[in-house]
């Protein structure tokens, strides 16, 4: 019993939704090959593409932790062997740790006969996030599992909602060649938010929800602003403001930091604009001596998927 799965990159926060909003893209993403065996243990037999940096110890690896948490919840002691194929760069802000955990979860859930729904898998993927970056946020793992734009309305109890958003949005991801650890990018944030910023953020997240569901692209555009994380985190991204301005000048609805960065994302209404936007973003990074990779895709609607099984 063997299955190969794919879990996509995700953009968390989407400017105004710090820790409560994210969306998935079609690619890039991580792959997992998961095999059931008679050992009663969860093991990682290999990790490809991480340059030897991720732990093979299943209790320290996001894929292993997610599977262990899942098996515990369904009360099964099952031998599992995981092969992890990392295509997402570490510390990129593209939901790399989330994708590994989610790919493994979708695989084990499938092989066990799908006892849990995608929504019910979110808590197990959050446990993996806790191991990877010290905080069990859901704004990468929920869209990675469920596809589309997903709102985390509350964490206690967890309430995740797939937003019936317009499907006509294209995402541009530009990943400059620097690395930022999510734990570090979280540590710099202030523990409190001032009232003026809280008011602006609340207006923007509400505006974005309405814009996405009513296909009001001008409202989406006006709402893609962050008063909480970006003003602090942008200091870690050379050329941040120029990159953002260039993206908007080239026709993007908005542009900001993807998750905890350094990847920057933009949203556009067609593929050609999304590509042009990516090119100008790359040029601005180059002016700061930063090479980058660019990915353009539609906002993904399905989330992680089964590739094949034997
Ligand atoms: N919401 C999280 C953060 C996402 O911004 O720290 C991390 O990928």
CSV table of C-alpha atoms and ligand atoms in Angstrom, one decimal:
chain,number,residue,atom,x,y,z
A,1,UNK,CA,0.0,0.0,0.0
A,2,UNK,CA,1.8,3.0,-1.3
A,3,UNK,CA,0.7,6.5,-2.4
A,4,UNK,CA,2.3,9.6,-3.8
A,5,UNK,CA,0.9,13.0,-3.0
A,6,UNK,CA,1.5,16.6,-3.9
A,7,UNK,CA,0.9,19.6,-1.6
A,8,UNK,CA,1.2,23.2,-3.0
A,9,UNK,CA,2.9,26.3,-1.9
A,10,UNK,CA,0.7,28.7,0.0
A,11,UNK,CA,0.6,32.5,0.6
A,12,UNK,CA,-0.3,33.2,4.2
A,13,UNK,CA,-1.6,36.6,5.6
A,14,UNK,CA,-2.4,38.0,2.1
A,15,UNK,CA,-1.5,41.4,3.5
A,16,UNK,CA,-4.3,42.2,5.9
A,17,UNK,CA,-5.0,38.7,7.3
A,18,UNK,CA,-2.1,38.1,9.6
A,19,UNK,CA,-2.4,34.5,10.9
A,20,UNK,CA,-6.1,34.3,9.7
A,21,UNK,CA,-6.0,34.2,5.9
A,22,UNK,CA,-4.1,32.2,3.2
A,23,UNK,CA,-4.5,30.8,-0.3
A,24,UNK,CA,-2.9,28.0,-2.3
A,25,UNK,CA,-1.2,28.1,-5.7
A,26,UNK,CA,-1.0,25.4,-8.3
A,27,UNK,CA,2.8,25.0,-8.1
A,28,UNK,CA,5.5,24.7,-6.9
A,29,UNK,CA,4.9,22.2,-4.1
A,30,UNK,CA,6.3,19.2,-2.1
A,31,UNK,CA,5.7,15.5,-2.8
A,32,UNK,CA,5.5,12.6,-0.4
A,33,UNK,CA,5.7,8.9,-1.1
A,34,UNK,CA,4.1,7.1,1.8
A,35,UNK,CA,4.1,3.3,2.3
A,36,UNK,CA,2.3,1.3,5.0
A,37,UNK,CA,4.3,-1.5,6.7
A,38,UNK,CA,4.1,-3.9,9.6
A,39,UNK,CA,6.6,-2.1,11.9
A,40,UNK,CA,4.1,0.0,14.0
A,41,UNK,CA,6.5,2.9,13.7
A,42,UNK,CA,6.5,6.1,11.7
A,43,UNK,CA,9.8,6.6,9.9
A,44,UNK,CA,11.4,8.9,7.3
A,45,UNK,CA,13.6,6.8,5.0
A,46,UNK,CA,14.7,9.7,2.8
A,47,UNK,CA,14.4,13.4,2.2
A,48,UNK,CA,15.4,14.7,-1.3
A,49,UNK,CA,16.0,18.4,-2.1
A,50,UNK,CA,16.7,19.9,1.3
A,51,UNK,CA,20.4,19.8,1.1
A,52,UNK,CA,20.5,17.6,4.2
A,53,UNK,CA,19.1,20.2,6.4
A,54,UNK,CA,15.8,18.7,7.6
A,55,UNK,CA,15.7,16.1,10.4
A,56,UNK,CA,15.1,12.4,9.5
A,57,UNK,CA,13.8,11.9,13.0
A,58,UNK,CA,10.0,11.5,12.5
A,59,UNK,CA,9.2,13.2,15.8
A,60,UNK,CA,11.1,16.3,14.6
A,61,UNK,CA,10.1,16.4,10.9
A,62,UNK,CA,6.8,18.1,9.9
A,63,UNK,CA,5.7,15.1,7.7
A,64,UNK,CA,6.5,12.6,10.6
A,65,UNK,CA,4.8,14.8,13.2
A,66,UNK,CA,1.6,15.2,11.1
A,67,UNK,CA,1.3,11.5,10.5
A,68,UNK,CA,1.9,10.6,14.2
A,69,UNK,CA,-0.7,13.2,15.3
A,70,UNK,CA,-3.2,11.8,12.8
A,71,UNK,CA,-2.6,8.1,13.8
A,72,UNK,CA,-3.0,9.0,17.5
A,73,UNK,CA,-6.3,10.8,16.8
A,74,UNK,CA,-7.8,7.8,15.0
A,75,UNK,CA,-6.4,5.4,17.6
A,76,UNK,CA,-4.3,3.3,15.3
A,77,UNK,CA,-0.7,2.0,15.7
A,78,UNK,CA,0.4,1.7,12.1
A,79,UNK,CA,3.8,1.3,10.5
A,80,UNK,CA,4.5,4.0,8.0
A,81,UNK,CA,7.5,4.9,5.8
A,82,UNK,CA,7.7,8.4,4.4
A,83,UNK,CA,9.9,9.6,1.5
A,84,UNK,CA,9.8,13.4,1.3
A,85,UNK,CA,10.7,15.3,-1.9
A,86,UNK,CA,11.2,19.0,-1.1
A,87,UNK,CA,10.7,21.3,-4.0
A,88,UNK,CA,9.9,24.3,-1.8
A,89,UNK,CA,12.8,26.2,-0.5
A,90,UNK,CA,13.2,26.4,3.3
A,91,UNK,CA,12.6,29.7,5.0
A,92,UNK,CA,11.0,31.2,1.9
A,93,UNK,CA,7.6,32.2,3.1
A,94,UNK,CA,5.9,29.9,0.6
A,95,UNK,CA,4.6,27.5,3.2
A,96,UNK,CA,7.4,24.9,2.8
A,97,UNK,CA,6.9,23.2,6.2
A,98,UNK,CA,3.1,23.2,5.8
A,99,UNK,CA,3.4,21.5,2.4
A,100,UNK,CA,5.5,18.6,3.7
A,101,UNK,CA,3.1,18.0,6.6
A,102,UNK,CA,0.0,18.3,4.4
A,103,UNK,CA,1.4,16.0,1.7
A,104,UNK,CA,2.1,13.3,4.3
A,105,UNK,CA,-1.4,13.8,6.0
A,106,UNK,CA,-3.3,13.5,2.7
A,107,UNK,CA,-1.3,10.3,1.9
A,108,UNK,CA,-1.9,8.6,5.3
A,109,UNK,CA,-5.6,9.6,5.4
A,110,UNK,CA,-6.1,8.2,1.9
A,111,UNK,CA,-4.4,4.9,2.7
A,112,UNK,CA,-6.4,4.5,5.9
A,113,UNK,CA,-9.7,5.0,4.0
A,114,UNK,CA,-10.2,8.7,4.5
A,115,UNK,CA,-11.5,8.7,8.1
A,116,UNK,CA,-11.0,12.4,8.4
A,117,UNK,CA,-12.2,15.3,6.2
A,118,UNK,CA,-9.7,17.9,4.9
A,119,UNK,CA,-11.0,20.3,7.5
A,120,UNK,CA,-10.4,17.7,10.2
A,121,UNK,CA,-6.8,17.3,9.0
A,122,UNK,CA,-6.0,20.9,9.7
A,123,UNK,CA,-5.3,20.4,13.4
A,124,UNK,CA,-2.7,17.7,12.7
A,125,UNK,CA,-1.0,19.8,10.1
A,126,UNK,CA,-0.9,22.6,12.7
A,127,UNK,CA,1.0,20.3,15.1
A,128,UNK,CA,3.6,20.0,12.3
A,129,UNK,CA,3.8,23.8,12.1
A,130,UNK,CA,4.4,24.0,15.8
A,131,UNK,CA,7.5,21.7,15.4
A,132,UNK,CA,8.8,23.6,12.4
A,133,UNK,CA,8.5,27.2,13.6
A,134,UNK,CA,7.3,27.2,17.2
A,135,UNK,CA,3.8,28.4,16.4
A,136,UNK,CA,0.8,26.4,15.4
A,137,UNK,CA,-0.7,28.9,12.9
A,138,UNK,CA,-3.1,27.5,10.3
A,139,UNK,CA,-3.0,30.1,7.5
A,140,UNK,CA,-0.7,28.0,5.4
A,141,UNK,CA,-1.9,24.5,6.3
A,142,UNK,CA,-5.6,25.2,5.9
A,143,UNK,CA,-5.5,26.5,2.3
A,144,UNK,CA,-2.8,23.8,1.5
A,145,UNK,CA,-5.4,21.2,2.5
A,146,UNK,CA,-8.6,22.8,1.3
A,147,UNK,CA,-7.5,24.9,-1.7
A,148,UNK,CA,-8.6,28.4,-2.6
A,149,UNK,CA,-8.7,31.2,0.0
A,150,UNK,CA,-9.3,30.0,3.5
A,151,UNK,CA,-10.2,32.1,6.5
A,152,UNK,CA,-9.2,31.0,10.0
A,153,UNK,CA,-12.0,32.7,11.9
A,154,UNK,CA,-10.9,31.4,15.3
A,155,UNK,CA,-8.3,29.2,16.7
A,156,UNK,CA,-10.1,28.2,19.9
A,157,UNK,CA,-12.1,26.3,18.9
A,158,UNK,CA,-10.6,26.1,15.4
A,159,UNK,CA,-13.0,27.5,12.8
A,160,UNK,CA,-11.7,27.4,9.2
A,161,UNK,CA,-13.9,28.6,6.4
A,162,UNK,CA,-13.3,28.2,2.6
A,163,UNK,CA,-14.2,31.5,1.1
A,164,UNK,CA,-16.4,31.3,-2.0
A,165,UNK,CA,-14.0,33.6,-3.7
A,166,UNK,CA,-13.7,34.6,-7.4
A,167,UNK,CA,-11.7,32.0,-9.3
A,168,UNK,CA,-10.3,34.6,-11.6
A,169,UNK,CA,-7.2,35.5,-9.7
A,170,UNK,CA,-3.6,34.8,-10.7
A,171,UNK,CA,-0.8,34.8,-8.2
A,172,UNK,CA,2.8,35.8,-8.8
A,173,UNK,CA,5.4,34.6,-6.3
A,174,UNK,CA,8.9,36.1,-6.4
A,175,UNK,CA,11.4,34.5,-4.1
A,176,UNK,CA,14.6,36.5,-3.6
A,177,UNK,CA,17.6,34.4,-2.7
A,178,UNK,CA,17.6,35.2,1.0
A,179,UNK,CA,16.3,33.0,3.8
A,180,UNK,CA,14.1,34.0,6.7
A,181,UNK,CA,13.1,31.7,9.5
A,182,UNK,CA,9.5,32.0,10.4
A,183,UNK,CA,10.4,31.9,14.1
A,184,UNK,CA,12.7,34.9,13.7
A,185,UNK,CA,10.1,36.8,11.6
A,186,UNK,CA,7.6,36.3,14.3
A,187,UNK,CA,9.9,37.2,17.2
A,188,UNK,CA,10.3,40.7,15.8
A,189,UNK,CA,6.6,41.5,15.9
A,190,UNK,CA,5.2,43.6,18.7
A,191,UNK,CA,2.9,41.8,21.2
A,192,UNK,CA,0.3,44.6,21.0
A,193,UNK,CA,-1.3,46.5,18.1
A,194,UNK,CA,-2.3,50.1,18.5
A,195,UNK,CA,-6.0,50.9,18.1
A,196,UNK,CA,-5.6,53.0,14.9
A,197,UNK,CA,-3.8,50.1,13.2
A,198,UNK,CA,-6.3,47.5,14.5
A,199,UNK,CA,-9.2,49.6,13.0
A,200,UNK,CA,-7.5,49.9,9.6
A,201,UNK,CA,-6.6,46.1,9.6
A,202,UNK,CA,-10.2,45.2,10.5
A,203,UNK,CA,-11.6,47.4,7.7
A,204,UNK,CA,-9.2,45.9,5.2
A,205,UNK,CA,-9.8,42.2,6.0
A,206,UNK,CA,-13.6,42.8,5.9
A,207,UNK,CA,-13.1,44.6,2.6
A,208,UNK,CA,-11.0,41.8,1.2
A,209,UNK,CA,-13.6,39.2,2.1
A,210,UNK,CA,-16.4,41.2,0.4
A,211,UNK,CA,-14.1,41.9,-2.6
A,212,UNK,CA,-13.3,38.3,-3.1
A,213,UNK,CA,-16.8,37.0,-2.8
A,214,UNK,CA,-18.5,39.8,-4.9
A,215,UNK,CA,-15.7,39.9,-7.5
A,216,UNK,CA,-15.1,43.6,-6.8
A,217,UNK,CA,-11.5,43.8,-7.9
A,218,UNK,CA,-11.1,47.5,-7.0
A,219,UNK,CA,-12.2,46.6,-3.4
A,220,UNK,CA,-9.7,43.7,-3.4
A,221,UNK,CA,-7.0,46.1,-4.5
A,222,UNK,CA,-7.8,48.8,-1.9
A,223,UNK,CA,-7.9,46.1,0.9
A,224,UNK,CA,-4.5,44.5,0.2
A,225,UNK,CA,-2.7,46.4,2.9
A,226,UNK,CA,-1.1,45.3,6.1
A,227,UNK,CA,-0.6,47.5,9.2
A,228,UNK,CA,0.6,44.8,11.5
A,229,UNK,CA,3.4,42.6,10.2
A,230,UNK,CA,4.6,44.2,7.0
A,231,UNK,CA,5.8,47.5,8.4
A,232,UNK,CA,8.2,45.6,10.6
A,233,UNK,CA,9.1,42.7,8.5
A,234,UNK,CA,9.7,44.7,5.3
A,235,UNK,CA,13.0,45.8,6.8
A,236,UNK,CA,14.3,42.3,6.2
A,237,UNK,CA,13.5,42.4,2.4
A,238,UNK,CA,15.9,44.7,0.5
A,239,UNK,CA,13.9,46.8,-2.0
A,240,UNK,CA,10.6,45.8,-0.5
A,241,UNK,CA,8.8,49.1,-1.2
A,242,UNK,CA,10.2,49.4,-4.8
A,243,UNK,CA,9.2,45.9,-5.5
A,244,UNK,CA,5.7,46.5,-4.2
A,245,UNK,CA,5.3,49.7,-6.1
A,246,UNK,CA,6.6,48.2,-9.4
A,247,UNK,CA,4.1,45.3,-9.1
A,248,UNK,CA,1.2,47.7,-8.7
A,249,UNK,CA,2.4,50.0,-11.5
A,250,UNK,CA,2.6,46.9,-13.8
A,251,UNK,CA,-1.1,46.2,-13.1
A,252,UNK,CA,-1.2,44.0,-9.9
A,253,UNK,CA,-4.2,44.4,-7.7
A,254,UNK,CA,-1.9,44.4,-4.8
A,255,UNK,CA,1.5,43.1,-3.6
A,256,UNK,CA,2.9,42.2,-0.2
A,257,UNK,CA,5.0,39.7,1.8
A,258,UNK,CA,4.1,36.0,1.3
A,259,UNK,CA,3.7,34.6,4.8
A,260,UNK,CA,6.7,35.6,6.9
A,261,UNK,CA,8.8,36.3,3.8
A,262,UNK,CA,11.1,36.9,2.0
A,263,UNK,CA,9.0,35.8,-0.9
A,264,UNK,CA,6.7,38.6,-2.2
A,265,UNK,CA,3.4,37.8,-3.8
A,266,UNK,CA,1.1,39.8,-6.1
A,267,UNK,CA,-2.5,39.1,-7.3
A,268,UNK,CA,-3.6,40.0,-10.8
A,269,UNK,CA,-6.7,39.3,-12.9
A,270,UNK,CA,-5.0,37.7,-15.9
A,271,UNK,CA,-2.0,35.5,-16.6
A,272,UNK,CA,-0.2,38.0,-18.9
A,273,UNK,CA,-0.4,40.7,-16.2
A,274,UNK,CA,0.7,38.3,-13.5
A,275,UNK,CA,3.8,37.4,-15.6
A,276,UNK,CA,4.6,41.0,-16.4
A,277,UNK,CA,4.2,41.9,-12.7
A,278,UNK,CA,6.7,39.1,-11.8
A,279,UNK,CA,9.2,40.4,-14.3
A,280,UNK,CA,9.2,43.9,-12.9
A,281,UNK,CA,9.4,42.5,-9.3
A,282,UNK,CA,12.5,40.5,-10.3
A,283,UNK,CA,14.1,43.6,-11.9
A,284,UNK,CA,13.6,45.6,-8.7
A,285,UNK,CA,15.2,42.8,-6.6
A,286,UNK,CA,18.1,42.7,-9.1
A,287,UNK,CA,18.7,46.4,-8.4
A,288,UNK,CA,19.3,45.3,-4.8
A,289,UNK,CA,21.7,42.6,-6.1
A,290,UNK,CA,19.2,39.9,-5.4
A,291,UNK,CA,18.5,37.1,-7.9
A,292,UNK,CA,15.1,35.6,-7.6
A,293,UNK,CA,12.8,32.8,-8.8
A,294,UNK,CA,9.3,33.6,-10.1
A,295,UNK,CA,6.2,31.4,-10.2
A,296,UNK,CA,2.9,32.4,-11.8
A,297,UNK,CA,-0.2,30.3,-11.3
A,298,UNK,CA,-3.9,30.5,-10.8
A,299,UNK,CA,-5.1,30.5,-7.3
A,300,UNK,CA,-5.4,26.7,-6.7
A,301,UNK,CA,-8.9,25.4,-5.8
A,302,UNK,CA,-8.4,21.8,-4.7
A,303,UNK,CA,-5.4,21.9,-2.3
A,304,UNK,CA,-3.1,18.9,-1.9
A,305,UNK,CA,-3.8,15.9,-4.2
A,306,UNK,CA,-3.1,12.2,-4.8
A,307,UNK,CA,-0.7,11.8,-7.7
A,308,UNK,CA,-0.7,8.0,-8.0
A,309,UNK,CA,-0.9,4.8,-5.9
A,310,UNK,CA,0.3,1.3,-6.0
B,1,LIG,N1,1.0,33.9,9.5
B,1,LIG,C1,2.3,33.3,9.6
B,1,LIG,C2,3.3,34.5,9.8
B,1,LIG,C3,2.7,32.6,8.3
B,1,LIG,O1,3.2,35.5,9.1
B,1,LIG,O2,4.1,34.4,10.7
B,1,LIG,C4,4.0,32.0,8.3
B,1,LIG,O3,4.3,31.4,7.1
